[in-house]
Structures are given as structure tokens and as C-alpha cells.
């Protein structure tokens, strides 16, 4: 019997934790016919404060060892002397380079804006750029001549990771690499990413490559450029903004997962941590009405990454979850944000039942998928 697939589960805060608890119902070893081991770490704000963020470092070490993580949404406190963002610590300690978020059409939901029906994946830097930049002000506070400064940086290795992963993802998905930074205005800083995209295009000549300035990328998404599956490589801040545009184009930010990736020297995935891209939604806590789609899809994404690394049965389980989530909405079971009336738990129960049926049918047909 194969060794269990270990997934490090990072518990979170408020509705984020409630959604995680519901979503991991799909990671049932008996349901999936897949040996699984879920190891939990408490990343709630209270516990991070109690441990001085030691629990975050422990979770990162566990993910480096296991290779796979699943994270609930967590609170980032505002105070500069507080524990800060656990995401930043996790990214740094697993050496995460890339975040990928994919908007896709949700069956049974009013069509996306601008007639966009093909998937759009935003591949952004997970580190550097505007986040973590040095900031300071000079001059008298509040005076007209007070000046604010910010010093940002990107490294060649991060630019290369974004570019190479974007082209590999486009190859797998038969997609077009589209977009890019504002290299004309910033040829030295933003131009570094453009150089790496051009180099990756040369390494992957079969991938269609349309470099477009970031402002034109936004315009293109709304005026017909998404006439094929797209992979959009981006700087950290550009990618953050693009994700917040692309995901709602398909109906809801809760309709897609977010995946942090770390790579080995050959750009094979070394660590994959999946999560929902939305926050902790405190106003929905305890009401059983939040949309769990993104968190369930995060479960599927982790299994997909495990399948890519050769874990038997993980690809099959991943596909079953992805299909079951979308078939559930297509069948009319939707949460309030998507125009339905299903509660969080009712939606998850419907997905679980579809997974069970789907896997039984595949088994009876002898399908391995």
C-alpha cells in the first residue's frame, strides 16, 4: 500500500476557518480512495500572538518537508508591533516565488463580463516588488514639501521563475501568454521581467506569446483579448490587482483558488500551498452562508500538485473534486453570492455526494483518469 499523502493544514480565523473545516470534508480518505494524512497547525491570530509567530515557522518547516499545504484565511493585524502577515512569513520560509490564481467560468452563473469564457490565469511574483519595499518620508510632517519615498526591488531569479512557470502552465493548458509589465516606462526595473519573458518564449517556441504593457492588459481583458485561454505573468503588485479584477469577471472571488509555489533548481514544484484568495469575512462568521467554492478548489489544487509529483490516485481525486464543484453549481445548488439559496454546509454536502457518485461510476467503467 502506498504511503499516505501528507498535507499540512494551516487553520485560520473567523469565517476563513469555518470554510476550511467544511472544505476538508472532500479530503476524506475513504471518499477519495486515497491514503491521506492531514497535519494541522493553528495559525489563528490568537495563537500566533501566543507563540510570537513560532507556529508559523513550524508550519513552514512542515510544508517544506511534506511538499503540500492547505491554508485558511487569516487575520493580518494593523499594528506595526503586532505579529504581521503569516502569508509573508510562509512565503519567505518556503522560498515561494510564484502565486497563481485562475478565473474560470462557473456553470449555472450569469456569464462573465465582456463575453469572457476561457480560463484566465494570473501568475504573479509572490515576493519582492512593492511588498516589502523600504519606505520613508522626509521633511516636516504635513508640510507641502514633505516627500514620501519607496525603494523596491526585484531579483533575476524571481523574474525567471514567474516567466518559466507562466510558459510551462501555458504549454499544459494550450493557452496564450499575454501581458507583461510597463517595460517601456521602466526598462531597468520592470524590464527585467520582460527580458525573462522573452527568454522563456525562446525556450518554449510552441507557446503563443503576446507581450502587452500592463495598462493595455487591463483594457484587453475587457475588449476581447481573452478569446483563448490566457496566462498573464505579472509583477507582485500588478498581479495582486489583476487577480482582483479577473476573478470577479467570472462571477465571484470565491470561485477560484490561489496557489503559492516554490521551485527546485530546474523549476519543478518543490512546495505547493493552496488557499482561498478571499479574506476572513467576519460579517459572515457563524451564519453558514459563505461560499466554500474557493476553499474546496484549493483542496483539489493540492491534490493536483501531488499528482504531478507522482502520488498515485491524486490526479484522479483532484479531477473528481474540480468537476463536482462546477457540476454542483450547474445543477442549481449555489450559495447566496451566486444567486442561490444553499448554505455553506449544504453546498459542501452536494459536492461530496457528486464526488462519491463520480468515483463510483469511474470505477465501474474501469476508468483510471
Tab-separated table of C-alpha atoms in Angstrom:
chain	number	residue	atom	x	y	z
A	1	UNK	CA	0.000	0.000	0.000
A	2	UNK	CA	1.305	3.453	-0.888
A	3	UNK	CA	2.456	5.794	1.858
A	4	UNK	CA	-0.190	8.353	2.844
A	5	UNK	CA	-0.069	11.706	1.101
A	6	UNK	CA	0.654	14.212	3.855
A	7	UNK	CA	-0.933	17.651	3.573
A	8	UNK	CA	-0.121	20.361	6.108
A	9	UNK	CA	-3.368	22.125	7.065
A	10	UNK	CA	-2.994	25.675	8.367
A	11	UNK	CA	-6.001	26.675	10.468
A	12	UNK	CA	-7.073	30.316	10.377
A	13	UNK	CA	-9.559	32.871	11.631
A	14	UNK	CA	-13.280	33.685	11.595
A	15	UNK	CA	-15.207	32.574	8.508
A	16	UNK	CA	-11.932	31.513	6.893
A	17	UNK	CA	-11.592	28.753	9.467
A	18	UNK	CA	-15.230	27.737	9.100
A	19	UNK	CA	-14.804	27.381	5.351
A	20	UNK	CA	-11.662	25.293	5.810
A	21	UNK	CA	-13.468	22.945	8.191
A	22	UNK	CA	-16.260	22.490	5.687
A	23	UNK	CA	-13.980	22.148	2.655
A	24	UNK	CA	-11.752	19.416	4.062
A	25	UNK	CA	-14.784	17.159	4.103
A	26	UNK	CA	-13.751	16.426	0.499
A	27	UNK	CA	-10.305	15.288	1.712
A	28	UNK	CA	-11.720	12.133	3.214
A	29	UNK	CA	-9.509	9.125	2.527
A	30	UNK	CA	-12.464	6.736	2.297
A	31	UNK	CA	-14.387	9.059	-0.023
A	32	UNK	CA	-11.448	9.526	-2.407
A	33	UNK	CA	-9.976	6.031	-2.092
A	34	UNK	CA	-6.688	7.732	-1.415
A	35	UNK	CA	-4.472	7.363	1.675
A	36	UNK	CA	-4.231	10.843	3.201
A	37	UNK	CA	-2.696	12.331	6.334
A	38	UNK	CA	-3.732	15.834	7.400
A	39	UNK	CA	-1.442	17.529	9.933
A	40	UNK	CA	-2.897	20.710	11.459
A	41	UNK	CA	-1.153	23.867	12.659
A	42	UNK	CA	-3.102	26.602	14.438
A	43	UNK	CA	-2.380	29.882	12.638
A	44	UNK	CA	-5.204	31.791	14.291
A	45	UNK	CA	-4.285	35.330	15.328
A	46	UNK	CA	-4.550	34.415	18.990
A	47	UNK	CA	-2.098	31.513	18.658
A	48	UNK	CA	0.317	33.484	16.501
A	49	UNK	CA	0.424	36.112	19.217
A	50	UNK	CA	0.872	33.483	21.925
A	51	UNK	CA	3.828	31.917	20.117
A	52	UNK	CA	5.355	35.096	18.689
A	53	UNK	CA	4.861	33.619	15.192
A	54	UNK	CA	6.847	30.496	16.097
A	55	UNK	CA	3.880	28.382	14.964
A	56	UNK	CA	4.094	29.977	11.502
A	57	UNK	CA	7.736	28.971	11.168
A	58	UNK	CA	6.893	25.466	12.393
A	59	UNK	CA	4.157	25.192	9.776
A	60	UNK	CA	6.536	26.387	7.048
A	61	UNK	CA	9.101	23.764	8.047
A	62	UNK	CA	6.419	21.077	7.941
A	63	UNK	CA	5.353	22.196	4.457
A	64	UNK	CA	8.937	22.105	3.221
A	65	UNK	CA	9.166	18.520	4.428
A	66	UNK	CA	5.773	17.381	3.128
A	67	UNK	CA	5.693	19.487	-0.029
A	68	UNK	CA	1.991	20.357	0.279
A	69	UNK	CA	-0.064	22.792	2.311
A	70	UNK	CA	-3.673	23.961	2.600
A	71	UNK	CA	-4.308	27.278	4.322
A	72	UNK	CA	-7.393	29.003	5.726
A	73	UNK	CA	-7.764	32.767	5.553
A	74	UNK	CA	-6.073	34.531	8.467
A	75	UNK	CA	-6.243	37.966	10.061
A	76	UNK	CA	-3.324	40.330	9.481
A	77	UNK	CA	-3.406	42.891	12.324
A	78	UNK	CA	-2.673	46.515	11.504
A	79	UNK	CA	-0.310	47.424	14.344
A	80	UNK	CA	3.337	47.674	13.308
A	81	UNK	CA	4.403	45.972	16.551
A	82	UNK	CA	1.917	43.103	16.146
A	83	UNK	CA	2.564	39.698	14.551
A	84	UNK	CA	2.036	40.913	10.981
A	85	UNK	CA	1.141	38.752	7.999
A	86	UNK	CA	1.585	34.967	8.274
A	87	UNK	CA	1.482	34.783	4.478
A	88	UNK	CA	4.646	36.863	4.227
A	89	UNK	CA	6.474	34.585	6.669
A	90	UNK	CA	5.267	31.427	4.937
A	91	UNK	CA	6.313	32.709	1.507
A	92	UNK	CA	9.752	33.665	2.718
A	93	UNK	CA	10.402	30.468	4.691
A	94	UNK	CA	9.329	28.043	1.956
A	95	UNK	CA	11.042	30.261	-0.656
A	96	UNK	CA	7.777	30.730	-2.534
A	97	UNK	CA	8.332	32.546	-5.829
A	98	UNK	CA	5.022	32.422	-7.673
A	99	UNK	CA	1.320	32.764	-6.886
A	100	UNK	CA	-1.147	31.526	-9.489
A	101	UNK	CA	-4.858	32.338	-9.493
A	102	UNK	CA	-7.178	31.153	-12.237
A	103	UNK	CA	-10.532	32.661	-13.079
A	104	UNK	CA	-12.855	30.225	-14.839
A	105	UNK	CA	-16.481	30.254	-15.941
A	106	UNK	CA	-18.849	28.982	-13.253
A	107	UNK	CA	-21.632	26.911	-14.853
A	108	UNK	CA	-25.098	27.973	-13.812
A	109	UNK	CA	-23.960	31.510	-13.025
A	110	UNK	CA	-24.642	34.552	-15.206
A	111	UNK	CA	-21.931	34.726	-17.860
A	112	UNK	CA	-18.723	36.661	-17.202
A	113	UNK	CA	-18.327	40.245	-18.337
A	114	UNK	CA	-17.196	41.079	-21.877
A	115	UNK	CA	-18.120	37.603	-23.093
A	116	UNK	CA	-15.075	36.011	-21.456
A	117	UNK	CA	-15.480	32.237	-21.270
A	118	UNK	CA	-11.938	30.837	-21.405
A	119	UNK	CA	-9.876	30.459	-18.208
A	120	UNK	CA	-7.524	33.306	-17.275
A	121	UNK	CA	-4.573	32.504	-15.002
A	122	UNK	CA	-2.625	35.290	-13.321
A	123	UNK	CA	0.953	34.234	-12.499
A	124	UNK	CA	2.454	36.832	-10.163
A	125	UNK	CA	5.547	37.222	-8.060
A	126	UNK	CA	4.969	36.025	-4.511
A	127	UNK	CA	7.774	38.161	-3.097
A	128	UNK	CA	9.655	41.423	-3.743
A	129	UNK	CA	8.390	44.425	-5.741
A	130	UNK	CA	6.085	46.832	-3.848
A	131	UNK	CA	5.590	44.410	-0.955
A	132	UNK	CA	8.457	44.541	1.482
A	133	UNK	CA	9.790	47.758	-0.071
A	134	UNK	CA	11.636	50.229	2.139
A	135	UNK	CA	9.531	53.330	2.776
A	136	UNK	CA	10.288	56.644	4.462
A	137	UNK	CA	9.379	60.319	4.482
A	138	UNK	CA	11.491	63.429	4.616
A	139	UNK	CA	10.506	66.957	5.617
A	140	UNK	CA	8.102	68.344	8.163
A	141	UNK	CA	5.037	66.165	8.681
A	142	UNK	CA	2.008	67.646	6.917
A	143	UNK	CA	4.008	70.323	5.123
A	144	UNK	CA	3.537	70.834	1.397
A	145	UNK	CA	7.150	69.925	0.697
A	146	UNK	CA	7.047	66.686	2.724
A	147	UNK	CA	8.264	63.859	0.476
A	148	UNK	CA	7.472	60.119	0.665
A	149	UNK	CA	9.936	57.597	-0.789
A	150	UNK	CA	9.781	53.898	-1.545
A	151	UNK	CA	12.624	51.656	-2.660
A	152	UNK	CA	11.514	48.449	-4.366
A	153	UNK	CA	13.467	45.557	-5.808
A	154	UNK	CA	13.020	42.506	-7.977
A	155	UNK	CA	15.614	39.794	-8.494
A	156	UNK	CA	16.507	37.968	-11.665
A	157	UNK	CA	15.685	34.606	-10.063
A	158	UNK	CA	12.126	35.654	-9.196
A	159	UNK	CA	11.539	37.130	-12.653
A	160	UNK	CA	12.839	33.906	-14.203
A	161	UNK	CA	10.584	31.743	-12.013
A	162	UNK	CA	7.487	33.752	-12.980
A	163	UNK	CA	8.376	33.656	-16.679
A	164	UNK	CA	9.271	29.979	-16.840
A	165	UNK	CA	6.236	28.854	-14.842
A	166	UNK	CA	3.936	31.018	-16.984
A	167	UNK	CA	5.150	29.377	-20.175
A	168	UNK	CA	5.022	25.865	-18.725
A	169	UNK	CA	1.474	26.491	-17.497
A	170	UNK	CA	0.512	27.802	-20.939
A	171	UNK	CA	2.017	24.702	-22.544
A	172	UNK	CA	-0.023	22.381	-20.327
A	173	UNK	CA	-3.223	24.340	-20.813
A	174	UNK	CA	-2.747	25.141	-24.515
A	175	UNK	CA	-3.001	28.796	-23.546
A	176	UNK	CA	-1.553	32.092	-24.716
A	177	UNK	CA	0.974	34.015	-22.609
A	178	UNK	CA	-0.405	37.537	-22.596
A	179	UNK	CA	0.500	40.784	-20.865
A	180	UNK	CA	3.586	41.938	-19.021
A	181	UNK	CA	4.952	44.867	-17.016
A	182	UNK	CA	5.310	48.534	-18.040
A	183	UNK	CA	8.737	47.892	-19.566
A	184	UNK	CA	8.710	50.996	-21.768
A	185	UNK	CA	8.500	53.362	-18.800
A	186	UNK	CA	10.723	51.261	-16.529
A	187	UNK	CA	13.201	49.414	-18.783
A	188	UNK	CA	15.689	48.722	-15.983
A	189	UNK	CA	13.345	47.646	-13.154
A	190	UNK	CA	10.236	46.273	-14.887
A	191	UNK	CA	12.272	45.483	-17.969
A	192	UNK	CA	13.959	42.641	-16.077
A	193	UNK	CA	10.705	40.664	-16.070
A	194	UNK	CA	10.198	41.444	-19.773
A	195	UNK	CA	13.708	40.141	-20.536
A	196	UNK	CA	12.928	36.870	-18.757
A	197	UNK	CA	9.588	36.540	-20.539
A	198	UNK	CA	11.326	36.985	-23.899
A	199	UNK	CA	13.922	34.385	-22.920
A	200	UNK	CA	11.221	31.927	-21.798
A	201	UNK	CA	9.382	32.498	-25.084
A	202	UNK	CA	12.536	31.430	-26.926
A	203	UNK	CA	12.712	28.254	-24.807
A	204	UNK	CA	9.044	27.474	-25.495
A	205	UNK	CA	8.545	28.348	-29.183
A	206	UNK	CA	5.252	26.422	-29.455
A	207	UNK	CA	3.530	28.726	-26.924
A	208	UNK	CA	1.790	31.778	-28.375
A	209	UNK	CA	3.314	34.894	-26.776
A	210	UNK	CA	1.743	38.339	-26.889
A	211	UNK	CA	3.665	40.795	-24.701
A	212	UNK	CA	1.424	43.729	-23.780
A	213	UNK	CA	2.008	46.615	-21.360
A	214	UNK	CA	0.154	46.264	-18.061
A	215	UNK	CA	-2.293	49.110	-18.734
A	216	UNK	CA	-3.127	47.660	-22.143
A	217	UNK	CA	-3.547	44.262	-20.481
A	218	UNK	CA	-6.365	45.615	-18.332
A	219	UNK	CA	-8.016	47.153	-21.377
A	220	UNK	CA	-7.565	43.985	-23.408
A	221	UNK	CA	-9.319	41.838	-20.833
A	222	UNK	CA	-12.412	43.991	-21.283
A	223	UNK	CA	-12.240	44.368	-25.056
A	224	UNK	CA	-11.818	40.884	-26.487
A	225	UNK	CA	-8.227	39.786	-25.862
A	226	UNK	CA	-9.462	36.805	-23.848
A	227	UNK	CA	-10.585	34.908	-26.952
A	228	UNK	CA	-8.473	31.946	-25.836
A	229	UNK	CA	-7.169	30.618	-22.503
A	230	UNK	CA	-4.712	33.181	-21.114
A	231	UNK	CA	-1.745	33.040	-18.754
A	232	UNK	CA	-0.775	36.528	-17.567
A	233	UNK	CA	2.680	36.895	-15.923
A	234	UNK	CA	2.988	39.880	-13.608
A	235	UNK	CA	4.985	41.729	-11.003
A	236	UNK	CA	3.799	41.254	-7.425
A	237	UNK	CA	1.587	44.328	-7.104
A	238	UNK	CA	0.358	44.220	-10.715
A	239	UNK	CA	-0.618	40.587	-10.240
A	240	UNK	CA	-2.421	41.319	-6.994
A	241	UNK	CA	-4.528	43.960	-8.741
A	242	UNK	CA	-5.091	41.795	-11.817
A	243	UNK	CA	-6.345	38.901	-9.675
A	244	UNK	CA	-8.882	41.167	-8.018
A	245	UNK	CA	-10.161	42.124	-11.472
A	246	UNK	CA	-10.048	38.730	-13.167
A	247	UNK	CA	-11.752	36.614	-10.501
A	248	UNK	CA	-14.905	38.758	-10.191
A	249	UNK	CA	-15.134	38.797	-14.008
A	250	UNK	CA	-16.238	35.182	-13.668
A	251	UNK	CA	-18.868	35.840	-11.001
A	252	UNK	CA	-17.148	35.735	-7.610
A	253	UNK	CA	-13.735	35.978	-5.978
A	254	UNK	CA	-14.882	32.869	-4.104
A	255	UNK	CA	-14.903	30.894	-7.349
A	256	UNK	CA	-11.167	30.260	-7.662
A	257	UNK	CA	-8.243	29.005	-5.618
A	258	UNK	CA	-4.840	30.604	-5.037
A	259	UNK	CA	-1.633	28.540	-5.104
A	260	UNK	CA	1.791	29.521	-3.762
A	261	UNK	CA	4.637	27.641	-5.438
A	262	UNK	CA	8.294	27.115	-4.565
A	263	UNK	CA	10.657	25.516	-7.078
A	264	UNK	CA	13.811	23.466	-7.263
A	265	UNK	CA	16.750	24.445	-9.453
A	266	UNK	CA	15.022	23.036	-12.559
A	267	UNK	CA	11.759	24.910	-11.858
A	268	UNK	CA	9.927	21.760	-10.815
A	269	UNK	CA	7.458	22.467	-7.997
A	270	UNK	CA	9.051	21.830	-4.623
A	271	UNK	CA	6.304	23.154	-2.310
A	272	UNK	CA	2.664	23.953	-3.158
A	273	UNK	CA	0.349	25.707	-0.714
A	274	UNK	CA	-3.249	26.334	-1.781
A	275	UNK	CA	-5.769	28.681	-0.203
A	276	UNK	CA	-8.828	30.761	-0.963
A	277	UNK	CA	-7.946	34.245	-2.251
A	278	UNK	CA	-10.586	35.990	-0.153
A	279	UNK	CA	-10.300	37.176	3.450
A	280	UNK	CA	-11.782	36.041	6.744
A	281	UNK	CA	-15.231	37.639	6.147
A	282	UNK	CA	-16.046	38.371	9.810
A	283	UNK	CA	-19.561	39.580	8.953
A	284	UNK	CA	-20.443	36.061	7.754
A	285	UNK	CA	-18.988	34.169	10.706
A	286	UNK	CA	-21.336	31.650	12.264
A	287	UNK	CA	-24.069	32.142	9.638
A	288	UNK	CA	-23.347	29.133	7.378
A	289	UNK	CA	-23.848	31.264	4.245
A	290	UNK	CA	-20.330	31.905	2.888
A	291	UNK	CA	-19.304	30.409	-0.449
A	292	UNK	CA	-16.867	27.491	0.095
A	293	UNK	CA	-16.006	27.000	-3.584
A	294	UNK	CA	-12.530	28.547	-3.452
A	295	UNK	CA	-11.561	26.530	-0.392
A	296	UNK	CA	-12.818	23.286	-1.948
A	297	UNK	CA	-10.968	24.088	-5.173
A	298	UNK	CA	-7.854	24.699	-3.066
A	299	UNK	CA	-8.191	21.098	-1.844
A	300	UNK	CA	-8.403	19.951	-5.451
A	301	UNK	CA	-5.377	22.056	-6.384
A	302	UNK	CA	-3.198	20.480	-3.689
A	303	UNK	CA	-4.142	17.021	-4.915
A	304	UNK	CA	-3.388	18.097	-8.488
A	305	UNK	CA	0.084	19.235	-7.464
A	306	UNK	CA	0.593	15.921	-5.668
A	307	UNK	CA	-0.481	14.054	-8.790
A	308	UNK	CA	2.039	15.998	-10.846
A	309	UNK	CA	4.726	14.787	-8.433
A	310	UNK	CA	3.664	11.179	-8.913
A	311	UNK	CA	1.406	10.414	-5.943
A	312	UNK	CA	-0.857	7.548	-7.106
A	313	UNK	CA	-4.526	8.441	-7.358
A	314	UNK	CA	-4.074	12.132	-6.525
A	315	UNK	CA	-4.770	13.349	-10.079
A	316	UNK	CA	-7.956	11.294	-10.224
A	317	UNK	CA	-9.160	12.659	-6.895
A	318	UNK	CA	-8.300	16.220	-7.925
A	319	UNK	CA	-10.295	15.950	-11.138
A	320	UNK	CA	-13.266	14.463	-9.288
A	321	UNK	CA	-13.350	17.433	-6.891
A	322	UNK	CA	-12.933	20.087	-9.597
A	323	UNK	CA	-15.675	18.585	-11.751
A	324	UNK	CA	-18.021	18.023	-8.820
A	325	UNK	CA	-17.780	21.641	-7.652
A	326	UNK	CA	-18.655	23.004	-11.097
A	327	UNK	CA	-21.347	20.387	-11.720
A	328	UNK	CA	-22.952	21.302	-8.403
A	329	UNK	CA	-23.401	24.941	-9.452
A	330	UNK	CA	-24.511	23.832	-12.926
A	331	UNK	CA	-27.199	21.748	-11.245
A	332	UNK	CA	-28.557	24.786	-9.430
A	333	UNK	CA	-27.042	24.315	-5.977
A	334	UNK	CA	-25.451	27.704	-5.316
A	335	UNK	CA	-24.748	29.915	-2.345
A	336	UNK	CA	-26.282	33.362	-1.903
A	337	UNK	CA	-23.455	35.276	-3.595
A	338	UNK	CA	-24.041	33.290	-6.798
A	339	UNK	CA	-27.805	33.829	-6.779
A	340	UNK	CA	-28.751	30.617	-4.991
A	341	UNK	CA	-30.085	29.689	-1.569
A	342	UNK	CA	-27.794	26.854	-0.440
A	343	UNK	CA	-25.962	27.189	2.851
A	344	UNK	CA	-22.236	26.537	3.103
A	345	UNK	CA	-22.758	23.077	4.567
A	346	UNK	CA	-25.478	22.198	2.039
A	347	UNK	CA	-23.220	23.132	-0.869
A	348	UNK	CA	-20.346	21.032	0.504
A	349	UNK	CA	-22.679	18.084	1.110
A	350	UNK	CA	-23.843	18.270	-2.516
A	351	UNK	CA	-20.243	18.337	-3.742
A	352	UNK	CA	-19.297	15.358	-1.555
A	353	UNK	CA	-22.203	13.333	-2.940
A	354	UNK	CA	-21.195	14.161	-6.523
A	355	UNK	CA	-17.610	13.126	-5.805
A	356	UNK	CA	-18.817	9.830	-4.357
A	357	UNK	CA	-21.049	9.117	-7.365
A	358	UNK	CA	-18.436	10.188	-9.893
A	359	UNK	CA	-15.706	7.983	-8.447
A	360	UNK	CA	-18.095	5.020	-8.242
A	361	UNK	CA	-19.014	5.463	-11.918
A	362	UNK	CA	-15.397	5.801	-12.976
A	363	UNK	CA	-14.516	2.650	-11.042
A	364	UNK	CA	-17.386	0.684	-12.571
A	365	UNK	CA	-16.241	1.744	-16.029
A	366	UNK	CA	-12.651	0.843	-15.268
A	367	UNK	CA	-11.597	4.425	-15.913
A	368	UNK	CA	-8.287	5.493	-14.377
A	369	UNK	CA	-8.344	9.205	-15.374
